């Protein structure tokens, strides 16, 4: 999987969105994830799926976590590596091929799985669960749909889909992840759609 749209807009994206969070709720959701992962033994390791220019990875690193970022956009990764020298970034996509999940304490997928076709999500999540240790945490976030199921929407960069939070929770459960908590925010002046953050634990 490649992301030519994000490659073309990488510099503009970084200039437009230098902060990884666009609301206090988003920051608190990620911090709650970091706190939960931090309760695990040792120095917890987290994978940031669809890390983009690495700003969320940096935030997690500053919270004391060991972070690996993964992204299919070569240009986004170039910015990430230039800005965040102490973090490891991998060229890859949501399948996390070549990433050892057996030693991972948490996976973060914020606004990245929206670009994966809905029929691909169940096998991807099942594969993650198979490779992750029991108790590992997964935080998924994306634009939400008020009606049950999944709908495609007009994302400015790449094809994208909005999930109803219940539909995502059911898909996670079928893959072997138990929901811990979720947040859902309503549209506002800077958000066209509802958005959710959903934390789940590998059973």
CSV table of C-alpha atoms in Angstrom, one decimal:
chain,number,residue,atom,x,y,z
A,1,UNK,CA,0.0,0.0,0.0
A,2,UNK,CA,1.3,3.5,-0.9
A,3,UNK,CA,0.0,6.9,-0.2
A,4,UNK,CA,0.8,9.2,-3.2
A,5,UNK,CA,-1.7,11.8,-2.0
A,6,UNK,CA,0.2,12.2,1.3
A,7,UNK,CA,3.5,12.1,-0.4
A,8,UNK,CA,2.5,15.1,-2.5
A,9,UNK,CA,1.1,17.0,0.4
A,10,UNK,CA,3.6,16.1,3.1
A,11,UNK,CA,5.2,19.5,3.6
A,12,UNK,CA,1.9,21.3,3.4
A,13,UNK,CA,0.4,18.8,5.9
A,14,UNK,CA,3.2,19.4,8.4
A,15,UNK,CA,2.9,23.2,8.1
A,16,UNK,CA,-0.9,23.1,8.5
A,17,UNK,CA,-1.1,20.5,11.3
A,18,UNK,CA,2.1,20.9,13.4
A,19,UNK,CA,0.2,19.8,16.6
A,20,UNK,CA,-1.0,16.2,16.7
A,21,UNK,CA,-4.2,17.2,18.6
A,22,UNK,CA,-7.0,19.4,17.5
A,23,UNK,CA,-9.0,19.3,20.7
A,24,UNK,CA,-8.3,18.8,24.5
A,25,UNK,CA,-10.4,15.6,24.3
A,26,UNK,CA,-8.0,14.1,21.6
A,27,UNK,CA,-5.0,14.8,23.8
A,28,UNK,CA,-6.6,13.4,26.9
A,29,UNK,CA,-7.6,10.2,25.0
A,30,UNK,CA,-4.1,9.6,23.9
A,31,UNK,CA,-2.7,10.5,27.3
A,32,UNK,CA,-5.1,8.0,28.9
A,33,UNK,CA,-3.8,5.4,26.4
A,34,UNK,CA,-0.2,6.3,27.4
A,35,UNK,CA,-1.1,6.0,31.1
A,36,UNK,CA,-2.7,2.6,30.6
A,37,UNK,CA,0.3,1.3,28.6
A,38,UNK,CA,2.7,2.7,31.2
A,39,UNK,CA,1.2,0.4,33.8
A,40,UNK,CA,2.7,-2.6,32.0
A,41,UNK,CA,6.1,-3.9,33.2
A,42,UNK,CA,9.4,-2.5,32.0
A,43,UNK,CA,9.7,0.3,29.5
A,44,UNK,CA,6.5,-0.1,27.4
A,45,UNK,CA,6.8,-0.2,23.6
A,46,UNK,CA,4.2,1.3,21.3
A,47,UNK,CA,3.6,1.1,17.6
A,48,UNK,CA,2.1,4.2,16.0
A,49,UNK,CA,0.3,3.0,12.8
A,50,UNK,CA,0.0,5.7,10.2
A,51,UNK,CA,2.4,7.9,12.1
A,52,UNK,CA,2.6,10.6,9.4
A,53,UNK,CA,5.2,13.2,10.3
A,54,UNK,CA,5.7,11.7,13.7
A,55,UNK,CA,4.2,14.3,16.0
A,56,UNK,CA,2.0,11.9,18.0
A,57,UNK,CA,4.9,9.5,18.2
A,58,UNK,CA,7.0,12.3,19.7
A,59,UNK,CA,4.2,13.1,22.2
A,60,UNK,CA,4.2,9.4,23.3
A,61,UNK,CA,8.0,9.3,23.5
A,62,UNK,CA,7.9,12.4,25.8
A,63,UNK,CA,5.5,10.4,28.0
A,64,UNK,CA,8.2,7.9,28.6
A,65,UNK,CA,7.2,5.2,26.0
A,66,UNK,CA,9.4,3.5,23.4
A,67,UNK,CA,7.7,4.3,20.1
A,68,UNK,CA,8.1,2.9,16.6
A,69,UNK,CA,6.3,4.8,13.9
A,70,UNK,CA,5.0,3.1,10.7
A,71,UNK,CA,3.7,4.9,7.6
A,72,UNK,CA,3.4,4.2,3.9
A,73,UNK,CA,4.2,7.7,2.8
A,74,UNK,CA,7.9,8.1,2.1
A,75,UNK,CA,7.7,11.9,2.2
A,76,UNK,CA,5.9,12.0,5.5
A,77,UNK,CA,8.5,9.6,7.0
A,78,UNK,CA,11.3,11.9,5.7
A,79,UNK,CA,9.9,14.7,7.7
A,80,UNK,CA,9.4,12.5,10.7
A,81,UNK,CA,12.9,11.2,10.7
A,82,UNK,CA,14.3,14.7,10.3
A,83,UNK,CA,12.2,16.2,13.1
A,84,UNK,CA,12.4,13.3,15.6
A,85,UNK,CA,15.8,11.8,15.5
A,86,UNK,CA,15.4,9.6,18.6
A,87,UNK,CA,12.4,7.7,17.3
A,88,UNK,CA,12.5,4.7,14.9
A,89,UNK,CA,10.3,5.1,11.8
A,90,UNK,CA,9.5,2.2,9.4
A,91,UNK,CA,8.2,2.3,5.8
A,92,UNK,CA,5.1,0.2,6.0
A,93,UNK,CA,1.4,0.1,6.2
A,94,UNK,CA,-1.5,-1.1,8.4
A,95,UNK,CA,-0.4,-4.8,8.0
A,96,UNK,CA,2.7,-4.1,10.0
A,97,UNK,CA,4.7,-6.6,8.0
A,98,UNK,CA,8.2,-7.1,9.5
A,99,UNK,CA,7.2,-5.4,12.8
A,100,UNK,CA,7.6,-7.7,15.8
A,101,UNK,CA,4.4,-7.3,17.7
A,102,UNK,CA,5.3,-10.0,20.2
A,103,UNK,CA,7.2,-7.5,22.4
A,104,UNK,CA,4.7,-4.6,22.0
A,105,UNK,CA,2.6,-3.2,24.8
A,106,UNK,CA,0.3,-1.0,22.8
A,107,UNK,CA,-0.8,-0.1,19.3
A,108,UNK,CA,-2.0,3.4,18.3
A,109,UNK,CA,-4.1,3.8,15.1
A,110,UNK,CA,-5.4,7.3,15.0
A,111,UNK,CA,-7.1,8.4,11.8
A,112,UNK,CA,-5.1,5.8,9.8
A,113,UNK,CA,-7.4,2.8,9.5
A,114,UNK,CA,-9.9,5.2,7.9
A,115,UNK,CA,-8.0,4.7,4.7
A,116,UNK,CA,-8.2,0.9,4.8
A,117,UNK,CA,-11.1,-0.7,2.9
A,118,UNK,CA,-13.7,-1.9,5.4
A,119,UNK,CA,-13.5,-5.5,4.3
A,120,UNK,CA,-9.8,-5.5,5.1
A,121,UNK,CA,-10.2,-4.4,8.7
A,122,UNK,CA,-11.4,-7.7,10.3
A,123,UNK,CA,-8.5,-9.8,9.0
A,124,UNK,CA,-6.0,-7.0,9.8
A,125,UNK,CA,-7.2,-6.8,13.4
A,126,UNK,CA,-7.3,-10.5,13.8
A,127,UNK,CA,-3.7,-10.7,12.6
A,128,UNK,CA,-2.7,-8.0,15.1
A,129,UNK,CA,-4.3,-9.9,17.9
A,130,UNK,CA,-2.6,-13.1,16.9
A,131,UNK,CA,0.8,-11.4,17.0
A,132,UNK,CA,0.3,-9.3,20.1
A,133,UNK,CA,0.8,-10.5,23.7
A,134,UNK,CA,-2.3,-10.9,25.9
A,135,UNK,CA,-3.1,-7.7,27.6
A,136,UNK,CA,-1.7,-5.4,25.0
A,137,UNK,CA,-3.7,-2.2,24.4
A,138,UNK,CA,-5.0,-0.9,21.1
A,139,UNK,CA,-6.3,2.7,20.6
A,140,UNK,CA,-8.3,3.2,17.4
A,141,UNK,CA,-9.6,6.6,16.3
A,142,UNK,CA,-11.4,8.0,13.3
A,143,UNK,CA,-14.2,9.9,11.9
A,144,UNK,CA,-17.5,8.4,13.0
A,145,UNK,CA,-20.8,7.6,11.4
A,146,UNK,CA,-24.1,8.1,13.2
A,147,UNK,CA,-25.8,5.3,11.4
A,148,UNK,CA,-24.9,1.7,12.0
A,149,UNK,CA,-22.1,0.3,9.8
A,150,UNK,CA,-19.5,2.0,7.6
A,151,UNK,CA,-19.8,4.8,5.0
A,152,UNK,CA,-17.3,6.2,2.6
A,153,UNK,CA,-16.6,9.9,2.8
A,154,UNK,CA,-14.9,12.6,0.7
A,155,UNK,CA,-11.5,12.8,2.4
A,156,UNK,CA,-9.3,15.5,0.9
A,157,UNK,CA,-6.2,13.2,0.4
A,158,UNK,CA,-7.2,9.5,0.0
A,159,UNK,CA,-10.2,7.2,0.0
A,160,UNK,CA,-11.6,7.0,3.5
A,161,UNK,CA,-14.4,5.4,5.5
A,162,UNK,CA,-16.3,6.4,8.6
A,163,UNK,CA,-17.3,3.7,11.1
A,164,UNK,CA,-20.1,3.8,13.7
A,165,UNK,CA,-18.3,3.3,17.0
A,166,UNK,CA,-20.5,0.2,17.8
A,167,UNK,CA,-19.5,-1.3,14.5
A,168,UNK,CA,-15.8,-0.8,15.2
A,169,UNK,CA,-16.2,-2.2,18.7
A,170,UNK,CA,-18.0,-5.3,17.4
A,171,UNK,CA,-15.2,-5.8,14.8
A,172,UNK,CA,-12.6,-5.5,17.5
A,173,UNK,CA,-14.4,-8.0,19.7
A,174,UNK,CA,-14.6,-10.5,16.8
A,175,UNK,CA,-10.9,-10.2,16.4
A,176,UNK,CA,-10.2,-10.8,20.1
A,177,UNK,CA,-10.0,-7.3,21.6
A,178,UNK,CA,-12.3,-6.3,24.5
A,179,UNK,CA,-13.4,-2.7,24.7
A,180,UNK,CA,-12.2,-0.8,27.7
A,181,UNK,CA,-13.6,2.7,27.0
A,182,UNK,CA,-14.5,5.1,24.2
A,183,UNK,CA,-15.0,8.8,23.6
A,184,UNK,CA,-17.3,10.3,20.9
A,185,UNK,CA,-17.2,14.0,20.0
A,186,UNK,CA,-19.7,15.9,17.9
A,187,UNK,CA,-19.0,18.0,14.8
A,188,UNK,CA,-17.9,21.6,15.4
A,189,UNK,CA,-16.3,24.5,13.6
A,190,UNK,CA,-13.2,22.4,12.8
A,191,UNK,CA,-14.6,18.9,12.6
A,192,UNK,CA,-17.1,18.0,9.9
A,193,UNK,CA,-18.0,14.6,11.4
A,194,UNK,CA,-18.3,13.0,14.8
A,195,UNK,CA,-15.0,11.4,15.9
A,196,UNK,CA,-14.3,8.5,18.2
A,197,UNK,CA,-11.4,7.1,20.2
A,198,UNK,CA,-11.8,3.5,21.3
A,199,UNK,CA,-9.4,1.7,23.6
A,200,UNK,CA,-9.5,-2.1,23.6
A,201,UNK,CA,-7.4,-4.8,25.3
A,202,UNK,CA,-6.1,-8.0,23.7
A,203,UNK,CA,-7.9,-10.9,25.4
